[in-house]
Short mmCIF file of N, CA and C in Angstrom, two decimals:
data_model
loop_
_atom_site.label_atom_id
_atom_site.label_comp_id
_atom_site.label_asym_id
_atom_site.label_seq_id
_atom_site.Cartn_x
_atom_site.Cartn_y
_atom_site.Cartn_z
N UNK A 57 13.51 152.03 4.69
CA UNK A 57 14.71 151.67 5.44
C UNK A 57 15.86 152.55 4.95
N UNK A 58 16.75 152.80 5.86
CA UNK A 58 17.91 153.62 5.50
C UNK A 58 18.93 152.77 4.74
N UNK A 59 19.85 153.43 4.09
CA UNK A 59 20.85 152.72 3.29
C UNK A 59 21.72 151.81 4.14
N UNK A 60 22.05 152.24 5.34
CA UNK A 60 22.87 151.39 6.22
C UNK A 60 22.13 150.11 6.59
N UNK A 61 20.84 150.23 6.83
CA UNK A 61 20.05 149.06 7.20
C UNK A 61 19.98 148.07 6.04
N UNK A 62 19.82 148.58 4.83
CA UNK A 62 19.74 147.72 3.65
C UNK A 62 21.07 147.00 3.47
N UNK A 63 22.16 147.75 3.58
CA UNK A 63 23.49 147.14 3.42
C UNK A 63 23.76 146.11 4.51
N UNK A 64 23.36 146.42 5.74
CA UNK A 64 23.54 145.48 6.84
C UNK A 64 22.74 144.21 6.62
N UNK A 65 21.50 144.36 6.12
CA UNK A 65 20.66 143.21 5.85
C UNK A 65 21.29 142.32 4.77
N UNK A 66 21.79 142.93 3.71
CA UNK A 66 22.44 142.16 2.65
C UNK A 66 23.67 141.43 3.17
N UNK A 67 24.45 142.10 4.01
CA UNK A 67 25.64 141.46 4.57
C UNK A 67 25.26 140.29 5.47
N UNK A 68 24.21 140.45 6.24
CA UNK A 68 23.75 139.35 7.09
C UNK A 68 23.28 138.17 6.25
N UNK A 69 22.64 138.44 5.11
CA UNK A 69 22.20 137.37 4.22
C UNK A 69 23.39 136.59 3.68
N UNK A 70 24.46 137.30 3.31
CA UNK A 70 25.67 136.64 2.82
C UNK A 70 26.28 135.77 3.92
N UNK A 71 26.37 136.31 5.11
CA UNK A 71 26.95 135.57 6.23
C UNK A 71 26.12 134.33 6.55
N UNK A 72 24.81 134.47 6.45
CA UNK A 72 23.93 133.34 6.73
C UNK A 72 24.13 132.22 5.71
N UNK A 73 24.30 132.57 4.44
CA UNK A 73 24.50 131.54 3.43
C UNK A 73 25.85 130.86 3.62
N UNK A 74 26.87 131.62 4.00
CA UNK A 74 28.19 131.03 4.28
C UNK A 74 28.09 130.09 5.47
N UNK A 75 27.42 130.53 6.51
CA UNK A 75 27.25 129.71 7.72
C UNK A 75 26.50 128.42 7.41
N UNK A 76 25.46 128.52 6.59
CA UNK A 76 24.69 127.34 6.22
C UNK A 76 25.56 126.34 5.47
N UNK A 77 26.34 126.83 4.53
CA UNK A 77 27.23 125.96 3.77
C UNK A 77 28.25 125.27 4.66
N UNK A 78 28.80 126.00 5.61
CA UNK A 78 29.77 125.42 6.53
C UNK A 78 29.14 124.34 7.40
N UNK A 79 27.93 124.60 7.88
CA UNK A 79 27.24 123.59 8.70
C UNK A 79 27.00 122.32 7.91
N UNK A 80 26.59 122.46 6.65
CA UNK A 80 26.37 121.28 5.81
C UNK A 80 27.67 120.53 5.59
N UNK A 81 28.75 121.24 5.35
CA UNK A 81 30.05 120.59 5.12
C UNK A 81 30.50 119.85 6.37
N UNK A 82 30.31 120.46 7.54
CA UNK A 82 30.69 119.81 8.80
C UNK A 82 29.90 118.52 8.97
N UNK A 83 28.62 118.58 8.68
CA UNK A 83 27.77 117.40 8.81
C UNK A 83 28.25 116.27 7.90
N UNK A 84 28.58 116.62 6.66
CA UNK A 84 29.03 115.58 5.73
C UNK A 84 30.38 115.02 6.16
N UNK A 85 31.26 115.87 6.68
CA UNK A 85 32.57 115.39 7.14
C UNK A 85 32.42 114.47 8.36
N UNK A 86 31.48 114.80 9.23
CA UNK A 86 31.23 113.93 10.38
C UNK A 86 30.75 112.56 9.91
N UNK A 87 29.90 112.54 8.89
CA UNK A 87 29.43 111.27 8.34
C UNK A 87 30.56 110.46 7.75
N UNK A 88 31.46 111.13 7.00
CA UNK A 88 32.60 110.43 6.43
C UNK A 88 33.50 109.88 7.52
N UNK A 89 33.72 110.67 8.56
CA UNK A 89 34.58 110.24 9.66
C UNK A 89 33.98 109.04 10.37
N UNK A 90 32.67 109.06 10.58
CA UNK A 90 32.00 107.94 11.22
C UNK A 90 32.18 106.67 10.39
N UNK A 91 32.01 106.80 9.07
CA UNK A 91 32.17 105.65 8.18
C UNK A 91 33.60 105.11 8.24
N UNK A 92 34.59 106.01 8.22
CA UNK A 92 35.99 105.56 8.29
C UNK A 92 36.30 104.89 9.62
N UNK A 93 35.75 105.40 10.70
CA UNK A 93 35.96 104.77 12.00
C UNK A 93 35.37 103.37 12.03
N UNK A 94 34.19 103.20 11.44
CA UNK A 94 33.56 101.88 11.41
C UNK A 94 34.41 100.91 10.60
N UNK A 95 34.92 101.37 9.46
CA UNK A 95 35.76 100.51 8.63
C UNK A 95 37.04 100.12 9.39
N UNK A 96 37.63 101.09 10.06
CA UNK A 96 38.86 100.82 10.82
C UNK A 96 38.57 99.83 11.95
N UNK A 97 37.44 99.99 12.61
CA UNK A 97 37.08 99.08 13.70
C UNK A 97 36.93 97.65 13.18
N UNK A 98 36.35 97.51 11.98
CA UNK A 98 36.20 96.18 11.39
C UNK A 98 37.57 95.57 11.12
N UNK A 99 38.48 96.37 10.55
CA UNK A 99 39.81 95.86 10.24
C UNK A 99 40.58 95.48 11.51
N UNK A 100 40.47 96.31 12.53
CA UNK A 100 41.15 96.03 13.80
C UNK A 100 40.59 94.76 14.41
N UNK A 101 39.29 94.59 14.35
CA UNK A 101 38.66 93.39 14.90
C UNK A 101 39.14 92.14 14.18
N UNK A 102 39.19 92.20 12.84
CA UNK A 102 39.67 91.05 12.07
C UNK A 102 41.12 90.75 12.40
N UNK A 103 41.93 91.77 12.53
CA UNK A 103 43.35 91.58 12.83
C UNK A 103 43.52 90.94 14.21
N UNK A 104 42.74 91.42 15.17
CA UNK A 104 42.84 90.85 16.52
C UNK A 104 42.43 89.39 16.54
N UNK A 105 41.39 89.06 15.76
CA UNK A 105 40.94 87.66 15.72
C UNK A 105 42.03 86.76 15.15
N UNK A 106 42.68 87.22 14.11
CA UNK A 106 43.74 86.43 13.50
C UNK A 106 44.93 86.29 14.45
N UNK A 107 45.32 87.38 15.09
CA UNK A 107 46.44 87.34 16.02
C UNK A 107 46.12 86.46 17.22
N UNK A 108 44.92 86.55 17.69
CA UNK A 108 44.52 85.76 18.86
C UNK A 108 44.64 84.27 18.55
N UNK A 109 44.22 83.87 17.38
CA UNK A 109 44.28 82.46 16.99
C UNK A 109 45.74 82.01 16.93
N UNK A 110 46.59 82.79 16.31
CA UNK A 110 47.99 82.41 16.19
C UNK A 110 48.66 82.37 17.57
N UNK A 111 48.36 83.35 18.38
CA UNK A 111 48.96 83.37 19.71
C UNK A 111 48.49 82.17 20.53
N UNK A 112 47.23 81.79 20.34
CA UNK A 112 46.71 80.63 21.04
C UNK A 112 47.43 79.37 20.62
N UNK A 113 47.75 79.25 19.36
CA UNK A 113 48.48 78.09 18.88
C UNK A 113 49.89 78.07 19.48
N UNK A 114 50.52 79.21 19.52
CA UNK A 114 51.87 79.26 20.07
C UNK A 114 51.88 78.83 21.52
N UNK A 115 50.91 79.29 22.26
CA UNK A 115 50.87 78.92 23.68
C UNK A 115 50.56 77.44 23.85
N UNK A 116 49.75 76.91 22.92
CA UNK A 116 49.39 75.50 23.01
C UNK A 116 50.51 74.56 22.65
N UNK A 117 51.43 74.99 21.80
CA UNK A 117 52.51 74.10 21.34
C UNK A 117 53.60 73.95 22.38
N UNK A 118 53.90 75.01 23.09
CA UNK A 118 55.00 74.94 24.06
C UNK A 118 54.45 75.06 25.47
N UNK A 119 54.93 74.19 26.35
CA UNK A 119 54.49 74.25 27.74
C UNK A 119 55.69 74.45 28.63
N UNK A 120 55.53 75.32 29.55
CA UNK A 120 56.57 75.55 30.54
C UNK A 120 56.11 74.88 31.83
N UNK A 121 56.35 73.60 31.94
CA UNK A 121 55.82 72.84 33.04
C UNK A 121 56.82 72.56 34.05
#
């Protein structure tokens, strides 16, 4: 192989390792984001349940008849 081909091959190997690392990092970040979304959804659900109960009590105490 010529010197240019060898150098090109080495450069492609470096780029491939960088690309692989970035793909792995993206995958892990997606997993973290999914976990955070699930936690947030749980908190929002709990908050809505509590608010719904209080609002129901408020509506039950006063009647506009």
